[in-house]
């Protein structure tokens, strides 16, 4: 809502080399930032040292700034706070998208990086207010695809110090609906119903069945979005 336009893209992979290749492709396509999630297949080998080596090598060669991406619901692990704090010293690592919803963790990272050029972004509209209260400064939220005005309004209200608890509460159910509850298929379904292009799901993700569509439609109707 600041009026600054920047484009970012996901560029993570299990391999450091392939991640670097993805970032180069992203940069050549016009991307301004690379959002890089944690390698996770070999969880037992994903030590602090491994993460530091991986992200440092990526940042050393990346033509665009790196945003770390911690998404434990998908990867099954957290990027250790110790690693985040150390990586925040790199001049080409500018922030982290925190999608775990652990406000204690977000606060700890904010406290330990407060004197660095490093920003924390909440990874969900469900915990924006809580995240901002302990040091996050922005949000990357799936819900913004279909309720962008409301997500931006909450962002602005928080930064203005206005009472926004009611709005935060209103966003929780629809946010959960298009993320944890119905996932990518649910978000695509709602996009298709608000004049945007959601389109088909990429296999193996399956489209919603009729029962799921009715359930999701009922949730979205509570916030004024009508889905067929």
PDB file of C-alpha atoms in Angstrom:
ATOM      1  CA  UNK A   1       0.000   0.000   0.000  1.00  0.00           C
ATOM      2  CA  UNK A   2       3.061   2.268  -0.013  1.00  0.00           C
ATOM      3  CA  UNK A   3       2.934   2.724  -3.780  1.00  0.00           C
ATOM      4  CA  UNK A   4       6.315   1.048  -4.294  1.00  0.00           C
ATOM      5  CA  UNK A   5       6.168  -1.687  -6.925  1.00  0.00           C
ATOM      6  CA  UNK A   6       8.576  -4.606  -6.697  1.00  0.00           C
ATOM      7  CA  UNK A   7       8.355  -8.137  -7.998  1.00  0.00           C
ATOM      8  CA  UNK A   8       9.671 -11.222  -6.276  1.00  0.00           C
ATOM      9  CA  UNK A   9       9.593 -14.893  -7.155  1.00  0.00           C
ATOM     10  CA  UNK A  10      10.214 -18.190  -5.475  1.00  0.00           C
ATOM     11  CA  UNK A  11      13.571 -19.725  -6.326  1.00  0.00           C
ATOM     12  CA  UNK A  12      14.221 -22.443  -3.783  1.00  0.00           C
ATOM     13  CA  UNK A  13      15.515 -25.963  -4.425  1.00  0.00           C
ATOM     14  CA  UNK A  14      17.200 -28.777  -2.528  1.00  0.00           C
ATOM     15  CA  UNK A  15      20.414 -28.077  -4.442  1.00  0.00           C
ATOM     16  CA  UNK A  16      22.473 -24.938  -3.866  1.00  0.00           C
ATOM     17  CA  UNK A  17      23.633 -24.937  -7.483  1.00  0.00           C
ATOM     18  CA  UNK A  18      20.131 -25.278  -8.924  1.00  0.00           C
ATOM     19  CA  UNK A  19      18.833 -22.603  -6.568  1.00  0.00           C
ATOM     20  CA  UNK A  20      21.481 -20.249  -7.949  1.00  0.00           C
ATOM     21  CA  UNK A  21      20.414 -21.122 -11.488  1.00  0.00           C
ATOM     22  CA  UNK A  22      16.769 -20.427 -10.624  1.00  0.00           C
ATOM     23  CA  UNK A  23      17.679 -17.033  -9.179  1.00  0.00           C
ATOM     24  CA  UNK A  24      19.635 -16.091 -12.279  1.00  0.00           C
ATOM     25  CA  UNK A  25      16.625 -17.011 -14.416  1.00  0.00           C
ATOM     26  CA  UNK A  26      14.352 -15.020 -12.125  1.00  0.00           C
ATOM     27  CA  UNK A  27      16.607 -11.985 -12.363  1.00  0.00           C
ATOM     28  CA  UNK A  28      16.770 -12.209 -16.155  1.00  0.00           C
ATOM     29  CA  UNK A  29      12.961 -12.317 -16.228  1.00  0.00           C
ATOM     30  CA  UNK A  30      12.807  -9.021 -14.323  1.00  0.00           C
ATOM     31  CA  UNK A  31      12.468 -10.188 -10.728  1.00  0.00           C
ATOM     32  CA  UNK A  32      13.581  -7.733  -8.056  1.00  0.00           C
ATOM     33  CA  UNK A  33      13.910 -10.184  -5.143  1.00  0.00           C
ATOM     34  CA  UNK A  34      14.284 -13.947  -4.758  1.00  0.00           C
ATOM     35  CA  UNK A  35      12.264 -15.731  -2.080  1.00  0.00           C
ATOM     36  CA  UNK A  36      14.286 -18.809  -1.126  1.00  0.00           C
ATOM     37  CA  UNK A  37      12.852 -21.562   1.058  1.00  0.00           C
ATOM     38  CA  UNK A  38      14.918 -23.963   3.117  1.00  0.00           C
ATOM     39  CA  UNK A  39      16.138 -27.275   1.664  1.00  0.00           C
ATOM     40  CA  UNK A  40      14.319 -29.958   3.629  1.00  0.00           C
ATOM     41  CA  UNK A  41      14.386 -33.432   2.086  1.00  0.00           C
ATOM     42  CA  UNK A  42      17.419 -34.564   4.102  1.00  0.00           C
ATOM     43  CA  UNK A  43      16.256 -33.028   7.361  1.00  0.00           C
ATOM     44  CA  UNK A  44      18.872 -34.734   9.492  1.00  0.00           C
ATOM     45  CA  UNK A  45      21.619 -33.009   7.519  1.00  0.00           C
ATOM     46  CA  UNK A  46      20.067 -29.558   7.658  1.00  0.00           C
ATOM     47  CA  UNK A  47      22.269 -28.161  10.417  1.00  0.00           C
ATOM     48  CA  UNK A  48      22.978 -24.510  11.141  1.00  0.00           C
ATOM     49  CA  UNK A  49      26.274 -24.884   9.279  1.00  0.00           C
ATOM     50  CA  UNK A  50      24.529 -26.394   6.261  1.00  0.00           C
ATOM     51  CA  UNK A  51      22.008 -23.555   6.120  1.00  0.00           C
ATOM     52  CA  UNK A  52      24.702 -20.913   6.538  1.00  0.00           C
ATOM     53  CA  UNK A  53      26.764 -22.386   3.716  1.00  0.00           C
ATOM     54  CA  UNK A  54      23.726 -22.780   1.447  1.00  0.00           C
ATOM     55  CA  UNK A  55      22.297 -19.294   1.821  1.00  0.00           C
ATOM     56  CA  UNK A  56      25.677 -17.539   1.951  1.00  0.00           C
ATOM     57  CA  UNK A  57      26.822 -19.108  -1.294  1.00  0.00           C
ATOM     58  CA  UNK A  58      23.501 -18.163  -2.904  1.00  0.00           C
ATOM     59  CA  UNK A  59      23.642 -14.577  -1.651  1.00  0.00           C
ATOM     60  CA  UNK A  60      27.295 -14.163  -2.656  1.00  0.00           C
ATOM     61  CA  UNK A  61      26.472 -14.750  -6.305  1.00  0.00           C
ATOM     62  CA  UNK A  62      22.865 -13.600  -6.600  1.00  0.00           C
ATOM     63  CA  UNK A  63      22.268 -10.581  -8.871  1.00  0.00           C
ATOM     64  CA  UNK A  64      19.181  -9.662  -6.797  1.00  0.00           C
ATOM     65  CA  UNK A  65      18.551  -9.492  -3.027  1.00  0.00           C
ATOM     66  CA  UNK A  66      17.523 -12.631  -1.163  1.00  0.00           C
ATOM     67  CA  UNK A  67      14.524 -13.011   1.148  1.00  0.00           C
ATOM     68  CA  UNK A  68      14.742 -16.094   3.352  1.00  0.00           C
ATOM     69  CA  UNK A  69      11.552 -18.160   3.481  1.00  0.00           C
ATOM     70  CA  UNK A  70      10.662 -20.125   6.601  1.00  0.00           C
ATOM     71  CA  UNK A  71       7.579 -22.270   5.950  1.00  0.00           C
ATOM     72  CA  UNK A  72       7.659 -25.206   8.395  1.00  0.00           C
ATOM     73  CA  UNK A  73       4.174 -26.450   7.504  1.00  0.00           C
ATOM     74  CA  UNK A  74       5.554 -27.399   4.085  1.00  0.00           C
ATOM     75  CA  UNK A  75       9.207 -28.144   4.798  1.00  0.00           C
ATOM     76  CA  UNK A  76       8.824 -29.835   8.174  1.00  0.00           C
ATOM     77  CA  UNK A  77      11.587 -27.758   9.748  1.00  0.00           C
ATOM     78  CA  UNK A  78      12.351 -24.257  10.981  1.00  0.00           C
ATOM     79  CA  UNK A  79      15.313 -22.261   9.746  1.00  0.00           C
ATOM     80  CA  UNK A  80      17.118 -21.902  13.096  1.00  0.00           C
ATOM     81  CA  UNK A  81      16.987 -18.449  14.652  1.00  0.00           C
ATOM     82  CA  UNK A  82      20.765 -18.638  15.088  1.00  0.00           C
ATOM     83  CA  UNK A  83      21.168 -19.083  11.344  1.00  0.00           C
ATOM     84  CA  UNK A  84      18.722 -16.286  10.511  1.00  0.00           C
ATOM     85  CA  UNK A  85      20.558 -13.832  12.761  1.00  0.00           C
ATOM     86  CA  UNK A  86      23.918 -14.705  11.223  1.00  0.00           C
ATOM     87  CA  UNK A  87      22.581 -14.531   7.663  1.00  0.00           C
ATOM     88  CA  UNK A  88      21.086 -11.112   8.406  1.00  0.00           C
ATOM     89  CA  UNK A  89      24.657  -9.772   8.366  1.00  0.00           C
ATOM     90  CA  UNK A  90      24.970 -10.496   4.649  1.00  0.00           C
ATOM     91  CA  UNK A  91      24.416  -7.373   2.564  1.00  0.00           C
ATOM     92  CA  UNK A  92      22.476  -9.322  -0.067  1.00  0.00           C
ATOM     93  CA  UNK A  93      20.065 -10.990   2.379  1.00  0.00           C
ATOM     94  CA  UNK A  94      17.461  -8.376   3.191  1.00  0.00           C
ATOM     95  CA  UNK A  95      14.758 -10.155   5.146  1.00  0.00           C
ATOM     96  CA  UNK A  96      12.705 -13.222   5.935  1.00  0.00           C
ATOM     97  CA  UNK A  97       9.154 -14.314   5.247  1.00  0.00           C
ATOM     98  CA  UNK A  98       7.973 -16.048   8.418  1.00  0.00           C
ATOM     99  CA  UNK A  99       5.045 -18.361   7.733  1.00  0.00           C
ATOM    100  CA  UNK A 100       5.135 -20.490  10.865  1.00  0.00           C
ATOM    101  CA  UNK A 101       3.059 -18.133  12.983  1.00  0.00           C
ATOM    102  CA  UNK A 102       5.374 -18.476  15.992  1.00  0.00           C
ATOM    103  CA  UNK A 103       5.233 -14.963  17.418  1.00  0.00           C
ATOM    104  CA  UNK A 104       7.904 -15.716  20.029  1.00  0.00           C
ATOM    105  CA  UNK A 105      10.279 -16.717  17.224  1.00  0.00           C
ATOM    106  CA  UNK A 106       9.403 -13.618  15.190  1.00  0.00           C
ATOM    107  CA  UNK A 107      10.022 -11.411  18.199  1.00  0.00           C
ATOM    108  CA  UNK A 108      13.353 -13.075  18.896  1.00  0.00           C
ATOM    109  CA  UNK A 109      14.529 -12.538  15.322  1.00  0.00           C
ATOM    110  CA  UNK A 110      13.345  -8.925  15.356  1.00  0.00           C
ATOM    111  CA  UNK A 111      15.173  -8.246  18.619  1.00  0.00           C
ATOM    112  CA  UNK A 112      18.422  -9.841  17.471  1.00  0.00           C
ATOM    113  CA  UNK A 113      18.425  -8.131  14.057  1.00  0.00           C
ATOM    114  CA  UNK A 114      17.082  -4.727  15.086  1.00  0.00           C
ATOM    115  CA  UNK A 115      20.336  -2.946  14.262  1.00  0.00           C
ATOM    116  CA  UNK A 116      20.766  -4.658  10.904  1.00  0.00           C
ATOM    117  CA  UNK A 117      19.350  -3.840   7.475  1.00  0.00           C
ATOM    118  CA  UNK A 118      16.957  -6.771   7.689  1.00  0.00           C
ATOM    119  CA  UNK A 119      13.168  -6.937   7.724  1.00  0.00           C
ATOM    120  CA  UNK A 120      10.617  -9.529   8.793  1.00  0.00           C
ATOM    121  CA  UNK A 121       7.488 -10.219   6.773  1.00  0.00           C
ATOM    122  CA  UNK A 122       4.548 -12.117   8.232  1.00  0.00           C
ATOM    123  CA  UNK A 123       3.689 -15.026   5.973  1.00  0.00           C
ATOM    124  CA  UNK A 124      -0.037 -15.035   6.654  1.00  0.00           C
ATOM    125  CA  UNK A 125      -2.898 -12.583   7.073  1.00  0.00           C
ATOM    126  CA  UNK A 126      -4.024 -14.544  10.134  1.00  0.00           C
ATOM    127  CA  UNK A 127      -1.221 -13.297  12.386  1.00  0.00           C
ATOM    128  CA  UNK A 128      -0.370  -9.881  10.976  1.00  0.00           C
ATOM    129  CA  UNK A 129      -1.286  -7.905  14.098  1.00  0.00           C
ATOM    130  CA  UNK A 130       0.604 -10.227  16.411  1.00  0.00           C
ATOM    131  CA  UNK A 131       3.657 -10.290  14.138  1.00  0.00           C
ATOM    132  CA  UNK A 132       3.798  -6.524  13.722  1.00  0.00           C
ATOM    133  CA  UNK A 133       3.516  -6.063  17.465  1.00  0.00           C
ATOM    134  CA  UNK A 134       6.847  -7.844  17.953  1.00  0.00           C
ATOM    135  CA  UNK A 135       8.750  -6.401  14.995  1.00  0.00           C
ATOM    136  CA  UNK A 136       7.466  -7.561  11.593  1.00  0.00           C
ATOM    137  CA  UNK A 137       6.995  -4.714   9.117  1.00  0.00           C
ATOM    138  CA  UNK A 138       4.985  -6.242   6.279  1.00  0.00           C
ATOM    139  CA  UNK A 139       3.102  -9.263   5.021  1.00  0.00           C
ATOM    140  CA  UNK A 140       3.161 -11.681   2.113  1.00  0.00           C
ATOM    141  CA  UNK A 141      -0.258 -13.343   2.318  1.00  0.00           C
ATOM    142  CA  UNK A 142      -2.170 -15.705   0.055  1.00  0.00           C
ATOM    143  CA  UNK A 143      -5.386 -13.984   1.132  1.00  0.00           C
ATOM    144  CA  UNK A 144      -4.218 -10.769  -0.532  1.00  0.00           C
ATOM    145  CA  UNK A 145      -4.948 -12.395  -3.893  1.00  0.00           C
ATOM    146  CA  UNK A 146      -8.684 -12.155  -3.203  1.00  0.00           C
ATOM    147  CA  UNK A 147      -8.952  -9.670  -0.310  1.00  0.00           C
ATOM    148  CA  UNK A 148      -6.096  -7.327  -1.162  1.00  0.00           C
ATOM    149  CA  UNK A 149      -7.888  -4.170  -0.040  1.00  0.00           C
ATOM    150  CA  UNK A 150      -8.620  -5.612   3.391  1.00  0.00           C
ATOM    151  CA  UNK A 151      -5.088  -6.948   3.891  1.00  0.00           C
ATOM    152  CA  UNK A 152      -3.605  -3.577   2.879  1.00  0.00           C
ATOM    153  CA  UNK A 153      -6.064  -1.764   5.147  1.00  0.00           C
ATOM    154  CA  UNK A 154      -4.991  -3.889   8.110  1.00  0.00           C
ATOM    155  CA  UNK A 155      -1.336  -3.219   7.290  1.00  0.00           C
ATOM    156  CA  UNK A 156      -1.953   0.534   7.191  1.00  0.00           C
ATOM    157  CA  UNK A 157      -4.039   0.535  10.370  1.00  0.00           C
ATOM    158  CA  UNK A 158      -1.374  -1.335  12.312  1.00  0.00           C
ATOM    159  CA  UNK A 159       1.359   1.075  11.216  1.00  0.00           C
ATOM    160  CA  UNK A 160      -0.898   4.035  12.038  1.00  0.00           C
ATOM    161  CA  UNK A 161      -1.487   2.701  15.553  1.00  0.00           C
ATOM    162  CA  UNK A 162      -5.228   2.402  14.987  1.00  0.00           C
ATOM    163  CA  UNK A 163      -7.536  -0.105  16.667  1.00  0.00           C
ATOM    164  CA  UNK A 164      -7.653  -2.944  14.134  1.00  0.00           C
ATOM    165  CA  UNK A 165      -8.361  -6.029  16.220  1.00  0.00           C
ATOM    166  CA  UNK A 166     -11.821  -6.442  14.692  1.00  0.00           C
ATOM    167  CA  UNK A 167     -10.431  -6.428  11.149  1.00  0.00           C
ATOM    168  CA  UNK A 168      -7.672  -8.860  12.101  1.00  0.00           C
ATOM    169  CA  UNK A 169     -10.269 -11.227  13.541  1.00  0.00           C
ATOM    170  CA  UNK A 170     -12.375 -10.951  10.377  1.00  0.00           C
ATOM    171  CA  UNK A 171      -9.486 -12.054   8.177  1.00  0.00           C
ATOM    172  CA  UNK A 172      -8.636 -15.228  10.088  1.00  0.00           C
ATOM    173  CA  UNK A 173     -11.419 -17.502   8.789  1.00  0.00           C
ATOM    174  CA  UNK A 174     -11.112 -16.593   5.092  1.00  0.00           C
ATOM    175  CA  UNK A 175      -7.321 -16.738   5.331  1.00  0.00           C
ATOM    176  CA  UNK A 176      -7.393 -20.209   6.837  1.00  0.00           C
ATOM    177  CA  UNK A 177      -9.919 -21.246   4.197  1.00  0.00           C
ATOM    178  CA  UNK A 178      -7.661 -20.388   1.242  1.00  0.00           C
ATOM    179  CA  UNK A 179      -4.526 -21.765   2.894  1.00  0.00           C
ATOM    180  CA  UNK A 180      -4.537 -24.551   5.489  1.00  0.00           C
ATOM    181  CA  UNK A 181      -8.123 -25.718   4.990  1.00  0.00           C
ATOM    182  CA  UNK A 182      -8.569 -25.822   1.211  1.00  0.00           C
ATOM    183  CA  UNK A 183      -5.071 -24.963   0.019  1.00  0.00           C
ATOM    184  CA  UNK A 184      -4.075 -23.934  -3.489  1.00  0.00           C
ATOM    185  CA  UNK A 185      -7.245 -25.417  -4.974  1.00  0.00           C
ATOM    186  CA  UNK A 186      -9.349 -23.292  -2.648  1.00  0.00           C
ATOM    187  CA  UNK A 187      -7.459 -20.104  -3.475  1.00  0.00           C
ATOM    188  CA  UNK A 188      -7.803 -20.794  -7.198  1.00  0.00           C
ATOM    189  CA  UNK A 189     -11.535 -21.414  -6.795  1.00  0.00           C
ATOM    190  CA  UNK A 190     -12.061 -18.080  -5.040  1.00  0.00           C
ATOM    191  CA  UNK A 191      -9.886 -16.244  -7.585  1.00  0.00           C
ATOM    192  CA  UNK A 192     -12.070 -17.622 -10.364  1.00  0.00           C
ATOM    193  CA  UNK A 193     -15.135 -16.237  -8.570  1.00  0.00           C
ATOM    194  CA  UNK A 194     -13.882 -12.686  -8.033  1.00  0.00           C
ATOM    195  CA  UNK A 195     -12.994 -11.907 -11.619  1.00  0.00           C
ATOM    196  CA  UNK A 196      -9.418 -13.166 -11.475  1.00  0.00           C
ATOM    197  CA  UNK A 197      -7.840 -16.182 -13.116  1.00  0.00           C
ATOM    198  CA  UNK A 198      -7.276 -19.039 -10.719  1.00  0.00           C
ATOM    199  CA  UNK A 199      -7.240 -21.737 -13.332  1.00  0.00           C
ATOM    200  CA  UNK A 200      -6.743 -25.476 -12.991  1.00  0.00           C
ATOM    201  CA  UNK A 201      -4.536 -27.054 -10.361  1.00  0.00           C
ATOM    202  CA  UNK A 202      -1.232 -28.567 -11.358  1.00  0.00           C
ATOM    203  CA  UNK A 203      -1.168 -32.326 -10.713  1.00  0.00           C
ATOM    204  CA  UNK A 204      -1.066 -33.964  -8.206  1.00  0.00           C
ATOM    205  CA  UNK A 205      -3.184 -31.256  -6.499  1.00  0.00           C
ATOM    206  CA  UNK A 206      -6.854 -31.939  -7.142  1.00  0.00           C
ATOM    207  CA  UNK A 207      -9.629 -29.377  -7.660  1.00  0.00           C
ATOM    208  CA  UNK A 208     -12.252 -28.946  -4.973  1.00  0.00           C
ATOM    209  CA  UNK A 209     -15.209 -31.289  -5.025  1.00  0.00           C
ATOM    210  CA  UNK A 210     -18.775 -29.997  -4.721  1.00  0.00           C
ATOM    211  CA  UNK A 211     -18.899 -30.414  -0.939  1.00  0.00           C
ATOM    212  CA  UNK A 212     -15.647 -28.507  -0.482  1.00  0.00           C
ATOM    213  CA  UNK A 213     -16.870 -25.746  -2.791  1.00  0.00           C
ATOM    214  CA  UNK A 214     -20.020 -25.312  -0.724  1.00  0.00           C
ATOM    215  CA  UNK A 215     -18.039 -25.188   2.517  1.00  0.00           C
ATOM    216  CA  UNK A 216     -15.544 -22.674   1.188  1.00  0.00           C
ATOM    217  CA  UNK A 217     -18.293 -20.561  -0.380  1.00  0.00           C
ATOM    218  CA  UNK A 218     -20.074 -20.347   2.978  1.00  0.00           C
ATOM    219  CA  UNK A 219     -16.912 -19.083   4.670  1.00  0.00           C
ATOM    220  CA  UNK A 220     -16.229 -16.484   1.988  1.00  0.00           C
ATOM    221  CA  UNK A 221     -19.852 -15.317   2.035  1.00  0.00           C
ATOM    222  CA  UNK A 222     -19.308 -14.231   5.640  1.00  0.00           C
ATOM    223  CA  UNK A 223     -16.861 -11.588   4.364  1.00  0.00           C
ATOM    224  CA  UNK A 224     -18.982 -10.567   1.377  1.00  0.00           C
ATOM    225  CA  UNK A 225     -17.405 -12.713  -1.328  1.00  0.00           C
ATOM    226  CA  UNK A 226     -19.898 -14.742  -3.341  1.00  0.00           C
ATOM    227  CA  UNK A 227     -18.631 -17.947  -4.902  1.00  0.00           C
ATOM    228  CA  UNK A 228     -20.585 -20.294  -7.128  1.00  0.00           C
TER     229      UNK A 228
END
